[in-house]
Coordinates of C-alpha atoms in Angstrom, one line a residue:
M522 CA 128.1 58.4 71.8
R523 CA 125.6 61.3 71.8
N524 CA 122.2 61.0 73.5
A525 CA 119.7 61.2 70.6
S526 CA 116.8 61.8 72.8
L527 CA 118.7 64.7 74.3
Q528 CA 119.4 66.3 71.0
Q529 CA 115.7 65.7 69.8
D530 CA 114.3 67.3 72.9
F531 CA 116.6 70.3 72.6
R532 CA 115.6 71.0 68.8
E533 CA 112.0 70.8 69.7
A534 CA 112.3 73.0 72.6
S535 CA 114.4 75.7 70.6
S536 CA 112.8 76.1 67.3
A537 CA 113.1 79.8 67.1
S538 CA 116.9 79.3 68.0
A539 CA 117.6 77.2 65.3
E540 CA 115.9 79.4 62.9
W541 CA 118.1 82.2 64.2
E542 CA 121.0 80.1 63.9
A543 CA 120.4 79.2 60.2
R544 CA 119.8 82.8 59.6
G545 CA 123.1 83.7 61.2
R546 CA 125.1 81.5 59.3
V547 CA 124.2 82.8 56.0
V548 CA 126.0 86.2 56.9
M549 CA 128.2 84.9 59.5
P550 CA 130.7 81.9 59.9
I551 CA 129.0 80.4 63.1
A552 CA 126.2 82.9 63.5
S553 CA 127.9 84.4 66.4
S554 CA 131.2 86.5 67.0
R555 CA 131.9 84.4 69.8
A556 CA 133.2 81.1 69.4
I557 CA 132.9 80.2 73.2
A558 CA 129.3 80.2 73.0
F559 CA 129.1 77.5 70.5
H560 CA 127.8 73.9 71.2
D561 CA 125.9 71.1 69.5
P562 CA 123.5 71.3 68.0
Y563 CA 123.6 74.9 68.1
P564 CA 123.5 77.8 70.8
L565 CA 120.3 79.3 71.9
T566 CA 119.6 82.6 70.8
V567 CA 118.7 84.8 74.0
T568 CA 116.7 88.0 73.5
R569 CA 116.2 89.1 77.1
A570 CA 118.1 89.1 80.3
E571 CA 117.1 90.2 83.7
G572 CA 118.6 89.4 87.3
S573 CA 119.4 85.8 87.5
F574 CA 117.3 84.9 84.4
L575 CA 117.7 84.7 80.4
W576 CA 114.9 84.3 78.1
D577 CA 115.5 82.6 74.8
A578 CA 113.7 83.4 71.4
D579 CA 111.3 80.7 72.2
G580 CA 110.4 82.5 75.4
Q581 CA 111.8 80.0 77.7
R582 CA 113.3 81.0 80.8
Y583 CA 116.7 80.0 82.3
I584 CA 118.4 80.6 85.6
D585 CA 121.7 82.5 84.3
L586 CA 124.9 80.6 85.6
A587 CA 127.4 82.0 83.2
S588 CA 127.0 86.0 84.0
N589 CA 128.5 86.5 80.4
M590 CA 131.9 84.9 81.0
Y591 CA 132.1 86.0 85.0
S592 CA 131.5 89.6 83.8
L593 CA 128.0 90.4 85.4
V594 CA 128.8 89.9 88.9
H595 CA 125.5 91.6 89.9
G596 CA 123.3 89.8 87.4
N597 CA 121.6 91.0 84.1
A598 CA 120.3 94.5 83.8
F599 CA 121.4 95.4 87.4
P600 CA 119.3 98.6 88.1
P601 CA 122.3 100.8 89.6
V602 CA 124.3 100.1 86.4
V603 CA 121.3 100.6 84.2
Q604 CA 120.4 103.8 85.6
A605 CA 124.1 105.2 85.5
A606 CA 124.4 104.0 81.8
A607 CA 121.2 105.4 80.7
A608 CA 121.9 108.8 82.7
Q609 CA 125.1 109.0 80.7
L610 CA 123.8 107.8 77.3
A611 CA 121.2 110.7 77.5
Q612 CA 124.3 113.0 77.7
G613 CA 126.2 111.4 74.9
S614 CA 128.0 108.1 74.5
A615 CA 131.6 109.1 73.5
W616 CA 133.8 112.4 72.4
P617 CA 137.5 112.9 71.8
A618 CA 138.1 114.8 75.2
N619 CA 138.2 113.8 78.7
N620 CA 135.0 112.5 81.0
T621 CA 134.7 112.4 84.4
A622 CA 133.4 108.9 84.7
Q623 CA 136.6 107.6 83.7
I624 CA 138.4 109.5 86.4
E625 CA 136.1 108.5 89.0
L626 CA 136.3 104.9 88.1
A627 CA 140.1 105.1 87.9
E628 CA 140.1 106.8 91.5
E629 CA 138.0 104.0 92.6
L630 CA 140.5 101.2 91.5
V631 CA 143.6 102.9 92.6
A632 CA 141.9 103.2 96.1
R633 CA 141.1 99.6 96.3
L634 CA 144.0 97.8 94.5
P635 CA 147.4 97.7 96.2
A636 CA 149.5 97.4 93.4
V637 CA 147.8 100.1 91.2
E638 CA 148.8 103.8 91.5
K639 CA 147.8 104.8 88.1
V640 CA 145.3 103.2 85.3
L641 CA 144.4 103.3 81.7
F642 CA 141.5 101.9 80.0
C643 CA 140.7 100.1 76.7
N644 CA 137.9 98.0 75.3
S645 CA 138.8 94.3 76.3
G646 CA 140.8 91.9 78.2
T647 CA 142.7 91.3 75.0
E648 CA 143.3 95.1 74.4
A649 CA 144.6 95.1 77.9
F650 CA 147.2 92.4 77.2
S651 CA 148.2 94.7 74.0
L652 CA 148.5 97.7 76.3
A653 CA 150.3 96.0 78.9
L654 CA 152.8 94.7 76.5
N655 CA 153.5 97.9 74.7
I656 CA 154.1 99.5 77.9
A657 CA 156.4 96.8 79.0
R658 CA 158.1 97.0 75.5
G659 CA 158.5 100.8 75.8
Q660 CA 159.8 100.7 79.3
T661 CA 162.5 97.6 78.3
G662 CA 163.3 98.1 74.9
R663 CA 162.7 94.4 74.4
H664 CA 160.2 92.5 72.4
R665 CA 159.2 89.0 73.5
F666 CA 157.2 88.0 76.4
L667 CA 156.7 84.7 78.7
M668 CA 153.3 83.4 79.8
A669 CA 152.0 79.9 81.1
Q670 CA 151.1 77.1 78.8
G671 CA 147.5 77.0 79.0
G672 CA 147.1 80.6 80.3
Y673 CA 144.6 83.0 78.7
H674 CA 145.1 86.7 78.0
G675 CA 142.9 87.0 75.1
T676 CA 142.5 86.0 71.6
M677 CA 145.8 87.3 70.0
W678 CA 147.1 84.6 68.0
D679 CA 150.2 84.5 70.5
T680 CA 148.4 84.7 73.5
N681 CA 145.3 82.4 73.6
L682 CA 145.5 79.2 75.6
G683 CA 149.4 79.3 75.7
G684 CA 150.3 80.8 72.5
R685 CA 151.1 79.6 69.1
A686 CA 154.2 79.5 66.8
A687 CA 154.4 82.6 64.6
P688 CA 156.9 83.7 62.2
G689 CA 159.7 85.4 64.2
P690 CA 158.1 84.3 67.6
V691 CA 157.3 86.6 70.3
H692 CA 156.6 84.5 73.2
F693 CA 157.8 81.9 75.3
S694 CA 155.7 79.4 77.6
A695 CA 156.4 77.2 80.3
P696 CA 153.9 75.0 82.5
Y697 CA 151.8 76.8 84.8
G698 CA 153.2 76.3 88.4
D699 CA 156.3 74.8 87.4
T700 CA 158.7 77.4 89.2
A701 CA 161.7 75.8 87.8
A702 CA 160.7 75.8 84.1
F703 CA 159.9 79.6 84.3
L704 CA 163.1 80.7 86.0
S705 CA 164.9 78.6 83.4
V706 CA 163.5 80.4 80.5
I707 CA 164.1 83.7 82.4
E708 CA 167.8 82.7 82.9
Q709 CA 168.1 81.8 79.3
H710 CA 166.2 84.6 77.5
G711 CA 165.8 87.2 80.4
D712 CA 167.5 90.0 78.1
E713 CA 164.9 89.4 75.3
I714 CA 161.8 89.2 77.4
A715 CA 159.8 92.4 78.1
A716 CA 157.2 91.2 80.3
V717 CA 155.9 88.0 82.0
F718 CA 152.1 87.6 82.0
L719 CA 150.4 85.2 84.8
E720 CA 147.1 84.6 86.2
P721 CA 146.5 83.8 90.0
V722 CA 143.9 81.3 88.9
L723 CA 143.6 79.7 85.5
G724 CA 140.2 80.4 84.6
S725 CA 140.3 78.9 81.3
G726 CA 142.2 76.0 82.9
G727 CA 139.8 74.5 85.1
F728 CA 140.6 77.1 88.0
A729 CA 143.8 75.8 88.5
L730 CA 145.6 77.5 91.3
P731 CA 149.4 77.8 91.5
P732 CA 151.5 76.2 94.1
A733 CA 152.5 78.4 97.1
G734 CA 155.4 80.6 96.1
F735 CA 155.2 80.3 92.5
L736 CA 154.2 83.6 91.7
R737 CA 156.5 85.3 94.0
A738 CA 159.5 83.4 92.8
V739 CA 158.8 84.4 88.9
Y740 CA 158.0 87.9 90.3
E741 CA 161.5 88.0 92.0
A742 CA 163.1 86.5 89.1
A743 CA 161.6 88.9 86.7
R744 CA 162.4 92.0 88.5
A745 CA 166.3 91.0 89.0
T746 CA 166.4 90.8 84.9
G747 CA 164.4 93.9 84.5
I748 CA 161.3 92.0 83.0
V749 CA 158.0 93.7 83.8
F750 CA 155.8 91.3 86.0
V751 CA 152.1 91.7 85.0
L752 CA 149.2 89.9 87.0
D753 CA 146.2 89.2 84.7
E754 CA 143.3 90.2 87.2
V755 CA 140.5 90.1 84.2
I756 CA 138.7 87.2 85.8
S757 CA 140.2 87.2 89.5
F758 CA 139.2 90.9 90.6
R759 CA 135.8 89.4 91.5
L760 CA 137.5 87.3 94.3
A761 CA 138.4 90.1 96.9
F762 CA 137.8 93.5 97.5
N763 CA 141.5 94.2 96.7
G764 CA 141.4 91.6 93.9
A765 CA 143.3 88.7 93.8
Q766 CA 146.5 90.5 94.3
G767 CA 145.4 91.7 98.1
A768 CA 146.5 88.2 99.0
L769 CA 149.9 88.5 97.6
D770 CA 152.9 89.2 99.5
F771 CA 154.2 91.3 96.6
A772 CA 153.1 94.0 94.3
P773 CA 153.0 93.2 90.6
D774 CA 154.5 96.0 88.4
L775 CA 151.2 96.0 86.2
V776 CA 147.9 94.4 86.4
M777 CA 145.3 93.7 83.8
L778 CA 141.5 94.4 84.5
G779 CA 138.4 93.7 82.6
K780 CA 135.0 92.1 82.8
V781 CA 133.4 93.4 86.1
I782 CA 134.9 97.0 86.2
G783 CA 132.7 97.5 82.9
G784 CA 129.3 96.7 84.5
G785 CA 128.5 94.5 81.6
F786 CA 129.8 96.9 78.7
P787 CA 133.0 96.2 76.5
V788 CA 135.9 97.2 78.9
G789 CA 139.8 96.5 79.8
G790 CA 142.0 98.4 81.9
V791 CA 145.9 98.4 83.0
G792 CA 146.9 99.5 86.2
G793 CA 150.3 99.7 88.0
R794 CA 153.4 101.5 89.1
A795 CA 153.1 105.2 88.0
E796 CA 156.6 105.2 86.4
L797 CA 155.6 102.5 83.9
L798 CA 152.0 104.1 83.2
A799 CA 154.5 107.0 82.2
V800 CA 155.6 105.2 79.4
V801 CA 152.4 106.1 77.3
D802 CA 152.6 110.2 78.3
P803 CA 152.1 112.1 75.0
A804 CA 154.8 114.5 76.0
A805 CA 157.5 112.0 75.7
P806 CA 155.9 108.7 74.4
R807 CA 157.7 105.4 74.3
A808 CA 154.4 103.4 73.7
L809 CA 150.9 104.5 72.7
A810 CA 147.6 104.2 74.5
S811 CA 144.7 105.5 72.6
G812 CA 141.2 103.9 71.1
T813 CA 138.2 105.6 69.7
F814 CA 136.0 104.2 72.5
S815 CA 138.6 103.8 75.3
G816 CA 137.4 105.0 78.5
N817 CA 134.1 106.1 77.0
P818 CA 131.7 107.6 79.6
V819 CA 128.9 105.2 79.2
T820 CA 131.1 102.1 79.9
M821 CA 132.9 104.1 82.7
A822 CA 129.6 105.3 84.5
A823 CA 128.3 101.6 84.3
G824 CA 131.7 100.2 85.6
L825 CA 131.9 102.8 88.3
A826 CA 128.3 101.5 89.5
S827 CA 129.3 98.0 89.2
V828 CA 132.7 98.2 91.1
R829 CA 131.2 100.1 93.9
A830 CA 128.4 97.5 94.5
L831 CA 131.2 95.0 94.8
T832 CA 131.5 95.4 98.7
P833 CA 133.1 93.1 100.8
A834 CA 129.8 92.0 102.1
A835 CA 128.7 91.4 98.4
I836 CA 131.9 89.2 97.8
A837 CA 131.1 87.3 101.1
H838 CA 127.6 86.7 99.6
I839 CA 128.6 85.1 96.4
D840 CA 130.9 83.2 97.8
R841 CA 128.6 81.6 100.5
L842 CA 126.1 81.0 97.7
A843 CA 128.9 79.1 95.6
Q844 CA 129.7 77.1 98.6
L845 CA 125.9 76.1 98.8
L846 CA 125.9 75.2 95.1
E847 CA 129.0 73.2 95.3
A848 CA 127.8 71.0 98.2
G849 CA 124.4 70.8 96.4
L850 CA 125.7 69.5 93.2
Q851 CA 128.2 67.2 94.9
A852 CA 125.1 65.6 96.8
E853 CA 123.2 65.3 93.6
A854 CA 125.8 63.6 91.9
A855 CA 126.5 61.2 94.9
A856 CA 123.0 60.2 95.2
K857 CA 123.3 59.1 91.2
S858 CA 126.8 57.3 92.1
L859 CA 128.6 59.8 89.9
P860 CA 132.1 60.6 90.4
L861 CA 131.5 64.4 90.4
H862 CA 134.9 66.3 91.4
T863 CA 134.7 70.2 92.0
R864 CA 137.1 73.1 91.9
R865 CA 135.6 76.4 93.5
V866 CA 137.4 79.5 93.7
G867 CA 135.4 82.1 95.3
S868 CA 132.3 82.5 93.4
M869 CA 133.5 80.5 90.4
L870 CA 132.8 76.8 90.3
G871 CA 134.1 73.9 87.9
L872 CA 132.8 70.6 87.5
F873 CA 134.8 67.6 86.7
F874 CA 133.5 63.9 86.4
Y875 CA 136.9 62.4 87.1
D876 CA 139.9 63.3 89.5
P877 CA 141.7 66.1 87.6
G878 CA 144.1 66.7 90.8
Q879 CA 145.8 70.2 91.0
A880 CA 146.8 70.1 87.3
P881 CA 145.4 72.6 84.5
V882 CA 142.3 71.2 82.7
F883 CA 141.6 71.9 79.1
A884 CA 138.3 71.4 77.2
A885 CA 140.0 69.5 74.5
S886 CA 141.9 67.1 76.5
R887 CA 139.1 66.3 79.1
P888 CA 138.5 62.5 79.5
D889 CA 134.9 63.5 80.5
A890 CA 134.3 65.7 77.5
A891 CA 131.5 63.6 76.0
F892 CA 129.7 63.2 79.2
T893 CA 129.9 67.3 79.9
Q894 CA 128.5 68.0 76.5
E895 CA 125.5 65.9 77.3
L896 CA 125.3 67.4 80.6
H897 CA 125.4 70.9 79.4
L898 CA 122.5 70.1 77.0
A899 CA 120.3 68.5 79.6
M900 CA 121.0 71.5 82.1
L901 CA 119.8 73.6 79.2
L902 CA 116.5 71.5 78.9
E903 CA 116.1 71.7 82.8
G904 CA 116.1 75.9 82.7
L905 CA 119.9 76.2 83.6
F906 CA 122.3 78.2 81.7
P907 CA 125.9 77.1 82.6
L908 CA 129.1 77.7 80.3
P909 CA 129.3 75.0 77.6
R910 CA 132.1 73.5 79.8
C911 CA 129.5 73.2 82.7
A912 CA 131.7 76.0 84.6
M913 CA 129.5 78.6 86.6
T914 CA 129.2 81.2 88.7
T915 CA 127.1 83.2 91.5
T916 CA 126.0 86.6 91.4
T917 CA 125.2 89.3 94.2
V918 CA 121.4 89.3 93.2
M919 CA 121.1 85.5 93.7
T920 CA 119.4 83.9 96.8
A921 CA 119.8 80.8 98.8
P922 CA 116.3 79.6 97.6
L923 CA 117.4 80.1 94.0
I924 CA 120.5 78.1 94.6
A925 CA 118.3 75.4 95.8
E926 CA 116.2 75.4 92.8
V927 CA 119.5 75.0 90.7
V928 CA 120.5 72.0 92.5
Q929 CA 117.0 70.4 92.2
R930 CA 117.4 71.2 88.3
F931 CA 120.8 69.9 88.2
G932 CA 119.4 66.7 89.6
R933 CA 116.9 66.4 86.8
A934 CA 119.7 67.0 84.3
L935 CA 121.8 64.2 85.5
A936 CA 118.6 62.0 85.3
R937 CA 118.2 63.1 81.5
V938 CA 121.8 62.2 80.6
G939 CA 120.9 58.6 81.9
S940 CA 123.4 55.8 81.6
L941 CA 126.3 57.5 79.9
V942 CA 129.3 56.6 81.6
P943 CA 131.3 59.9 82.5
V944 CA 134.8 58.6 81.6
P945 CA 134.7 55.5 79.3
A946 CA 137.1 52.7 80.1

């Protein structure tokens, strides 16, 4: 049952956002181009962002715990990024020729990512998937791909949340972490599969981690069958100076990149072995890599500033803050006798008001979905801005005192939810 008081309080506090929502629905399906931002009764309209804060159309300030879907690792309007982008913008935004910033960013990524010998840029994680698949198809002459059920590699019909059936289906899927299931698909259909796509952590699956040995086993089976193994690091790049791949005992064939490497601008990238990237060489093309804004100098300059600032010390800082946040939220929930379980991977944190075990968790099937929807609304009313599923992340510009404030506000949000049972019997 929805908390009518919370709904009413939210509407009273966000009348300007309600007006923009109504205005937007006249000309857009949901007043936004991003379905992930939607929540009842309507999403806030944000008009400004700086550092760790967002301001809505009613002038209210929020502590930003969403970081634009984990992409703004240095917070909003990070001065080095703003300065780099502004300086480049004054020199022009895009042209159909090479630019120095994309070469510098490519050099930075090749230097720090062990599996990347060469890199190509595009405009989103979804485009990165398409580019990686095109490269794999050009290399192998095969058409289909394999991914995890519950995996997320963008918004193409076949790739979001495990894929959907389409005429002449081009994908296979198997449960994330189920080595036997993946190896079975490869054994039966390996000669049809161009690439296997896997994430080192399921960002959209409740930060589920794979069992030990899973990624390597799939990698070895793929390589033995001539399948290109693609590691999706769009989200996980922020976890370590060398990305999540730095902790692996093998080198993926290709790596998908995005989010952090654009400094807050639209970006995607594919890196990997030089022989695979050569598939798109215009002198002897077996696949096409192009795009009106791919590698544009403004995004590349902003991305270079963002990546260079993501040092080992910066990563250690955001991880420590996430540890503080996790402990503080758990203490607040325990004080109210609420069964909070958390999953933290580096600087990213998911909240569950039941025990999810180690399995992937998806919004549509969460038994605590009604409770987390109410909690999300209560957190907004207390000046906190998490993702709608109550996932959150820390940034390099946050401080321990700010985290303490987040914890206090979270406690007040729990009090607002009142007597609603997290998981109804």
